[in-house]
XYZ file of C-alpha atoms in Angstrom:
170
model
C 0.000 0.000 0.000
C 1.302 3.541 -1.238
C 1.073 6.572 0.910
C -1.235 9.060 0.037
C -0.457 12.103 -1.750
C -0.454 15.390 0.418
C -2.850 17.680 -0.748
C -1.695 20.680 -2.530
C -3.328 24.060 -3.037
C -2.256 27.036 -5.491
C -1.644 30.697 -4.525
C -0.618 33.427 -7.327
C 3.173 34.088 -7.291
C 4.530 36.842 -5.038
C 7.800 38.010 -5.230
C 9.295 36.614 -2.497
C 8.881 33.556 -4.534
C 11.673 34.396 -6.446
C 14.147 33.108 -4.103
C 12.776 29.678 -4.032
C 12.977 29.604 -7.934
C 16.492 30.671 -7.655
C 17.269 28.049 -4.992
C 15.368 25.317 -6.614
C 17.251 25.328 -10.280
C 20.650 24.891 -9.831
C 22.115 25.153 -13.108
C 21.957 25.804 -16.251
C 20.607 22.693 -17.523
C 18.261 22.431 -15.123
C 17.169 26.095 -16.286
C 17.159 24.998 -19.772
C 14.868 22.084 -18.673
C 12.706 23.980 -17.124
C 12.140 26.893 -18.880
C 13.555 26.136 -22.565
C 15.932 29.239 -23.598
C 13.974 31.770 -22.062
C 16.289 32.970 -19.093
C 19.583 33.022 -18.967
C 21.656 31.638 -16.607
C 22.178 32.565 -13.332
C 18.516 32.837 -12.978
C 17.997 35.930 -11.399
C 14.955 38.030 -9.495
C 15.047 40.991 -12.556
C 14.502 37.662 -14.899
C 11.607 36.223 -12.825
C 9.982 39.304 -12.042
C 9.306 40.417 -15.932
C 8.180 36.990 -16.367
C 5.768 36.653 -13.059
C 4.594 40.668 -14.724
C 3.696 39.619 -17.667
C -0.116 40.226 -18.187
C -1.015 37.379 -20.103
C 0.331 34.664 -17.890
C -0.978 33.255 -14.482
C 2.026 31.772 -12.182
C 0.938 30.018 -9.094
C 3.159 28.404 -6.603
C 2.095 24.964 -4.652
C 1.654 24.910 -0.827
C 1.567 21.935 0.942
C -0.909 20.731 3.825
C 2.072 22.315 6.115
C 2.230 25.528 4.369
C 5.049 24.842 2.735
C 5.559 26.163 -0.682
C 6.638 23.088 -2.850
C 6.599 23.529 -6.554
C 5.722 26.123 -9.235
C 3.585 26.070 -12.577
C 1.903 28.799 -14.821
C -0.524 29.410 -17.798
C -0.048 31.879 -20.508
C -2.759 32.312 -22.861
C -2.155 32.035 -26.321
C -1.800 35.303 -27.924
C -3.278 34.365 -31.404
C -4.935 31.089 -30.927
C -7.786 29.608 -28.249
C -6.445 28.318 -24.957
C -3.114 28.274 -23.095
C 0.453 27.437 -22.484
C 0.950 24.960 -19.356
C 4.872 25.412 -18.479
C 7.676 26.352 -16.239
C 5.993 23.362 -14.288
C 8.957 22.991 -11.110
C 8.820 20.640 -7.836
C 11.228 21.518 -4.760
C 13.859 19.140 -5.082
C 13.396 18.028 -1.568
C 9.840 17.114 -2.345
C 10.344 15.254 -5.562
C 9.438 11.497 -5.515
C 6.042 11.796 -4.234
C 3.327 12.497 -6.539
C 3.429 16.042 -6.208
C 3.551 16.671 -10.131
C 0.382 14.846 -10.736
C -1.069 17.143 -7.613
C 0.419 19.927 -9.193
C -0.647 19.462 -12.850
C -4.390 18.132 -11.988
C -4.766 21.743 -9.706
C -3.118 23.579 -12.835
C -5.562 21.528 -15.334
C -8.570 22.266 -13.023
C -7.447 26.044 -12.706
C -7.528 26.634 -16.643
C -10.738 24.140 -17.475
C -12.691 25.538 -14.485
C -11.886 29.366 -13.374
C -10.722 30.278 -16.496
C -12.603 28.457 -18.939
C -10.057 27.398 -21.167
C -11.143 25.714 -24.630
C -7.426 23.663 -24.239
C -4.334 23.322 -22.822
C -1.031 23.080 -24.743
C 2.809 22.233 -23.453
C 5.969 21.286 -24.510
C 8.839 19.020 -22.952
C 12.219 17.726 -24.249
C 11.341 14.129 -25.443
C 14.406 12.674 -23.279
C 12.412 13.656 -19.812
C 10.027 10.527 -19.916
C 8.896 11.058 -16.159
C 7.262 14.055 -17.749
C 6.256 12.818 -20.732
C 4.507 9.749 -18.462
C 2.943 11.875 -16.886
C 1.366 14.353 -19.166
C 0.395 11.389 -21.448
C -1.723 9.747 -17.857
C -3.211 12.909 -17.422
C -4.227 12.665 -21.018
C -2.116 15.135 -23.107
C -1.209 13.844 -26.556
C 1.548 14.590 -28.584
C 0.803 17.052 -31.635
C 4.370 18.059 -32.505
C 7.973 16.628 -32.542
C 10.663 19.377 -33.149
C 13.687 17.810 -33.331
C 16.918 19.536 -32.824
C 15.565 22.774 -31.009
C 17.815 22.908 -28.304
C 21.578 22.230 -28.079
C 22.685 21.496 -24.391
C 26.279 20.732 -23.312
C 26.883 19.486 -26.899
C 23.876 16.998 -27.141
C 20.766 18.245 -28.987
C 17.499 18.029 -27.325
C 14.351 17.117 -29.354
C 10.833 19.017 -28.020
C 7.728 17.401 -28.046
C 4.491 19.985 -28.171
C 1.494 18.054 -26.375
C -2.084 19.221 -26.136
C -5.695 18.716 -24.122
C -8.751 19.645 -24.895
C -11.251 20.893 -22.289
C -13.884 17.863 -21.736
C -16.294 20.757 -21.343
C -15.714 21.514 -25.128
């Protein structure tokens, strides 16, 4: 028998938020992973601050039953197109290993199909993190899009895959 999951809620971003971000993603890799090429390394507060700003996103960080703030995930809405962006999806390394992603994701999915009323959801990971790709294909995200070769990273090149979900209120 598996231990439960802890229960997670989601609270906007403040600032102070920042720090964990910065703490969390410890190179530039792990940068890279999370957010594709749009920071630059050393992840900084100016950096996180214009993206936490930006008016067409939503960033929410993950408490835990204790309080404890324990991931990070946001939703931009498309600019030109129905629906939204899930990304910059981020679990406190300490907490990893426990189902918090699924927690995470099925608050995030819940946020956009529900409050929001979001017609779909779109995302994109790099093909070689199959713990991500597992788990966006349980919740039922399909893959739409391979873009190979968009991303060079210590020599290797990193394929993307772009993954979507419809709203089943559509």
């Amino acid at each position: 028998m598996t231990a439960a999951t802890p229960p997670l809620t989601l609270r906007p971003f403040r600032p102070t938020d920042s720090a964990l971000l910065i703490d969390w993603i410890t190179g530039p890799t792990e940068l890279i992973t999370w957010a594709g090429p749009s920071f630059s390394w050393p992840l900084d507060e100016a950096q996180l601050t214009a993206y936490a700003t930006d008016p067409a996103r939503h960033t929410f960080t993950a408490i835990s039953a204790d309080s404890e703030p324990v991931g990070h995930i946001s939703l931009r809405r498309h600019d030109d197109a129905p629906g939204a962006r899930l990304g910059r999806v981020l679990i406190a390394p300490a907490s990893r290993g426990r189902g918090l992603g699924e927690s995470l994701f099925t608050l995030a999915i819940d946020q956009a199909f529900g409050d929001l009323a979001l017609p779909l959801l779109d995302l994109g990971v790099y093909a070689h993190n199959t713990p991500a790709v597992r788990l966006y294909e349980k919740l039922g995200f399909r893959t739409h899009q391979v873009i190979k070769d968009v991303e060079q990273v210590d020599g290797v090149w990193w394929t993307a895959l772009q993954m979507r979900l419809p709203s089943p209120n559509q």
